[in-house]
XYZ file of N, CA and C in Angstrom:
315
model
N -74.054 19.468 -7.931
C -73.040 18.854 -8.771
C -72.831 19.688 -10.028
N -71.579 19.746 -10.465
C -71.256 20.403 -11.729
C -71.820 19.564 -12.874
N -71.992 20.175 -14.037
C -72.521 19.451 -15.198
C -71.666 19.657 -16.448
N -70.493 20.264 -16.288
C -69.585 20.482 -17.409
C -68.193 20.005 -16.992
N -67.628 19.075 -17.754
C -66.351 18.470 -17.387
C -65.236 19.500 -17.260
N -65.060 20.335 -18.259
C -63.949 21.291 -18.252
C -64.087 22.297 -17.117
N -65.299 22.785 -16.879
C -65.530 23.742 -15.794
C -65.254 23.093 -14.435
N -65.706 21.855 -14.261
C -65.483 21.143 -12.997
C -64.004 20.869 -12.784
N -63.296 20.476 -13.833
C -61.862 20.202 -13.722
C -61.097 21.479 -13.371
N -61.460 22.564 -13.975
C -60.833 23.851 -13.676
C -61.064 24.240 -12.217
N -62.292 24.079 -11.750
C -62.612 24.396 -10.350
C -61.832 23.488 -9.399
N -61.721 22.199 -9.739
C -60.983 21.251 -8.904
C -59.512 21.650 -8.804
N -58.939 22.081 -9.919
C -57.538 22.525 -9.908
C -57.363 23.739 -9.002
N -58.282 24.707 -9.133
C -58.201 25.928 -8.325
C -58.316 25.629 -6.837
N -59.173 24.668 -6.487
C -59.415 24.350 -5.083
C -58.490 23.252 -4.550
N -57.639 22.693 -5.421
C -56.700 21.664 -5.003
C -57.373 20.355 -4.605
N -58.467 20.040 -5.263
C -59.219 18.815 -4.973
C -59.211 17.909 -6.188
N -59.569 16.655 -5.964
C -59.794 15.739 -7.078
C -61.228 15.926 -7.559
N -61.498 15.397 -8.717
C -62.827 15.455 -9.312
C -63.531 14.127 -9.055
N -64.784 14.183 -8.638
C -65.599 12.979 -8.507
C -66.606 13.008 -9.641
N -66.423 12.133 -10.606
C -67.278 12.079 -11.793
C -68.268 10.934 -11.674
N -69.539 11.270 -11.712
C -70.626 10.291 -11.674
C -71.193 10.185 -13.079
N -70.973 9.026 -13.727
C -71.486 8.785 -15.078
C -72.794 8.003 -14.966
N -73.810 8.499 -15.627
C -75.138 7.922 -15.560
C -75.738 7.857 -16.964
N -76.908 7.271 -17.069
C -77.715 7.338 -18.281
C -79.148 7.625 -17.845
N -79.963 8.061 -18.767
C -81.361 8.393 -18.463
C -82.177 7.158 -18.105
N -81.796 6.009 -18.620
C -82.590 4.785 -18.491
C -82.035 3.812 -17.447
N -81.147 4.232 -16.586
C -80.453 3.341 -15.654
C -81.125 3.341 -14.274
N -81.841 2.273 -13.909
C -82.470 2.241 -12.586
C -81.452 2.163 -11.444
N -80.292 1.529 -11.680
C -79.269 1.442 -10.639
C -78.624 2.793 -10.393
N -78.576 3.624 -11.417
C -78.066 4.992 -11.250
C -78.977 5.780 -10.318
N -80.287 5.646 -10.525
C -81.246 6.345 -9.662
C -81.125 5.854 -8.220
N -80.914 4.540 -8.033
C -80.741 4.001 -6.678
C -79.487 4.591 -6.033
N -78.396 4.650 -6.774
C -77.159 5.213 -6.235
C -77.362 6.681 -5.866
N -78.022 7.425 -6.739
C -78.296 8.836 -6.464
C -79.154 8.997 -5.214
N -80.254 8.269 -5.145
C -81.239 8.447 -4.087
C -80.865 7.796 -2.761
N -80.209 6.649 -2.801
C -79.898 5.923 -1.566
C -78.517 6.213 -0.999
N -77.600 6.649 -1.832
C -76.231 6.874 -1.364
C -75.836 8.355 -1.493
N -75.802 8.865 -2.713
C -75.296 10.217 -2.940
C -76.163 11.296 -2.301
N -77.457 11.049 -2.154
C -78.368 12.041 -1.572
C -78.329 12.074 -0.048
N -77.674 11.110 0.588
C -77.559 11.124 2.049
C -76.716 12.328 2.464
N -77.205 13.056 3.436
C -76.554 14.305 3.848
C -75.088 14.109 4.220
N -74.779 13.053 4.989
C -73.387 12.876 5.415
C -72.484 12.452 4.255
N -73.001 11.666 3.325
C -72.226 11.270 2.144
C -71.995 12.484 1.256
N -73.043 13.267 1.035
C -72.935 14.466 0.211
C -71.913 15.446 0.806
N -71.942 15.623 2.112
C -71.002 16.538 2.771
C -69.560 16.062 2.605
N -69.328 14.758 2.772
C -67.968 14.225 2.617
C -67.480 14.353 1.180
N -68.379 14.096 0.233
C -68.006 14.248 -1.179
C -67.573 15.682 -1.439
N -68.385 16.637 -1.025
C -68.100 18.045 -1.316
C -66.913 18.580 -0.531
N -66.584 17.937 0.586
C -65.413 18.322 1.370
C -64.124 17.907 0.658
N -64.131 16.724 0.047
C -62.917 16.156 -0.550
C -62.804 16.334 -2.067
N -63.941 16.491 -2.741
C -63.963 16.467 -4.206
C -64.815 17.587 -4.782
N -64.632 17.810 -6.067
C -65.573 18.615 -6.839
C -66.443 17.601 -7.569
N -67.719 17.496 -7.188
C -68.584 16.501 -7.814
C -69.101 16.955 -9.179
N -69.179 16.007 -10.078
C -69.608 16.249 -11.460
C -70.503 15.102 -11.883
N -71.664 15.406 -12.431
C -72.581 14.381 -12.934
C -72.747 14.565 -14.433
N -72.481 13.497 -15.186
C -72.610 13.543 -16.637
C -73.412 12.347 -17.132
N -74.169 12.579 -18.202
C -74.930 11.522 -18.856
C -74.046 10.915 -19.936
N -73.809 9.624 -19.835
C -72.923 8.909 -20.756
C -73.361 9.065 -22.208
N -74.670 9.161 -22.439
C -75.202 9.218 -23.802
C -75.387 10.626 -24.346
N -75.392 11.638 -23.490
C -75.742 12.988 -23.945
C -74.643 14.028 -23.788
N -73.860 13.927 -22.729
C -72.892 14.977 -22.422
C -71.539 14.726 -23.076
N -70.728 15.773 -23.132
C -69.379 15.616 -23.688
C -68.377 15.451 -22.546
N -67.382 14.601 -22.794
C -66.369 14.263 -21.798
C -65.207 13.617 -22.533
N -64.044 13.548 -21.895
C -62.885 12.918 -22.537
C -63.133 11.441 -22.859
N -62.515 10.991 -23.898
C -62.691 9.620 -24.407
C -62.368 8.541 -23.370
N -61.450 8.828 -22.469
C -61.066 7.814 -21.468
C -62.239 7.359 -20.602
N -63.291 8.176 -20.509
C -64.455 7.820 -19.705
C -65.525 7.080 -20.500
N -65.317 6.915 -21.785
C -66.297 6.230 -22.639
C -65.992 4.747 -22.802
N -64.908 4.281 -22.230
C -64.501 2.888 -22.424
C -65.428 1.897 -21.733
N -65.988 2.276 -20.597
C -66.934 1.418 -19.881
C -68.333 1.949 -20.131
N -69.196 1.125 -20.698
C -70.548 1.562 -21.045
C -71.572 1.134 -19.998
N -71.128 0.428 -18.973
C -72.015 -0.022 -17.908
C -72.149 1.104 -16.889
N -73.365 1.418 -16.459
C -73.571 2.475 -15.472
C -74.317 1.915 -14.272
N -74.193 2.544 -13.125
C -73.454 3.775 -12.838
C -71.950 3.527 -12.713
N -71.215 4.582 -12.976
C -69.761 4.558 -12.812
C -69.379 5.811 -12.021
N -68.548 5.632 -11.029
C -67.969 6.751 -10.291
C -66.463 6.731 -10.529
N -65.940 7.862 -10.962
C -64.500 8.002 -11.165
C -63.980 9.057 -10.195
N -62.822 8.820 -9.627
C -62.094 9.864 -8.926
C -60.931 10.221 -9.839
N -60.902 11.490 -10.244
C -59.963 11.956 -11.260
C -58.994 12.964 -10.649
N -57.703 12.750 -10.873
C -56.679 13.687 -10.434
C -56.828 14.970 -11.245
N -57.057 16.081 -10.579
C -57.298 17.333 -11.296
C -56.037 17.921 -11.921
N -54.875 17.480 -11.473
C -53.626 18.019 -12.024
C -53.346 17.478 -13.421
N -53.565 16.169 -13.615
C -53.226 15.583 -14.909
C -54.374 14.827 -15.581
N -55.549 14.777 -14.959
C -56.710 14.131 -15.563
C -56.703 12.615 -15.511
N -55.765 12.024 -14.755
C -55.719 10.560 -14.672
C -56.792 10.039 -13.718
N -57.220 8.828 -13.979
C -58.221 8.180 -13.143
C -57.514 7.535 -11.956
N -57.865 7.968 -10.742
C -57.269 7.419 -9.523
C -58.042 6.204 -9.025
N -59.362 6.249 -9.132
C -60.230 5.146 -8.727
C -61.408 5.072 -9.689
N -61.923 3.861 -9.850
C -63.091 3.640 -10.708
C -63.999 2.646 -9.989
N -65.257 3.031 -9.818
C -66.246 2.184 -9.158
C -67.374 1.936 -10.154
N -67.530 0.699 -10.587
C -68.521 0.372 -11.613
C -69.694 -0.366 -10.983
N -70.886 0.134 -11.244
C -72.096 -0.536 -10.791
C -72.520 -0.136 -9.392
N -73.765 -0.383 -9.097
C -74.319 -0.078 -7.780
C -73.637 -0.913 -6.704
N -73.205 -2.105 -7.039
C -72.574 -2.996 -6.064
C -71.245 -2.452 -5.552
N -70.665 -1.475 -6.218
C -69.387 -0.892 -5.807
C -69.565 0.173 -4.731
N -70.783 0.367 -4.255
C -71.056 1.440 -3.297
C -70.246 1.316 -2.010
N -70.048 0.089 -1.506
C -69.297 -0.097 -0.258
C -67.841 0.321 -0.428
N -67.236 -0.057 -1.536
C -65.850 0.345 -1.808
C -65.762 1.869 -1.927
N -66.753 2.470 -2.578
C -66.791 3.930 -2.721
C -66.900 4.603 -1.353
N -67.782 4.094 -0.506
C -67.968 4.688 0.819
C -66.703 4.561 1.665
N -65.928 3.495 1.473
C -64.660 3.322 2.188
C -63.661 4.417 1.796
N -63.664 4.813 0.531
C -62.755 5.859 0.063
C -63.126 7.194 0.690
N -64.402 7.421 0.959
C -64.834 8.688 1.554
C -64.410 8.836 3.024
N -64.116 7.727 3.694
C -63.772 7.798 5.125
C -62.436 8.447 5.368
């Protein structure tokens, strides 16, 4: 996963893909569950990388556009249009995993 918003967005534009932004915090147990039980699965990881440029950022430490700071609950997955930076989908919390997996199909 990329770790710099601007670099990931630039790469997404070049490759004609959307950006998949995973917002986490250091102290979030549900973030670790999402990482370990969902995102780390080989088939999920392959589908993510096929369709998106994945980016992981820490809500409390990393820099990112203000539009992503409005929700302070983690984990959050955003699908971002690389052409204009708009949010296409937003999945908040570990419970949103099923909706997220449906988008990957």
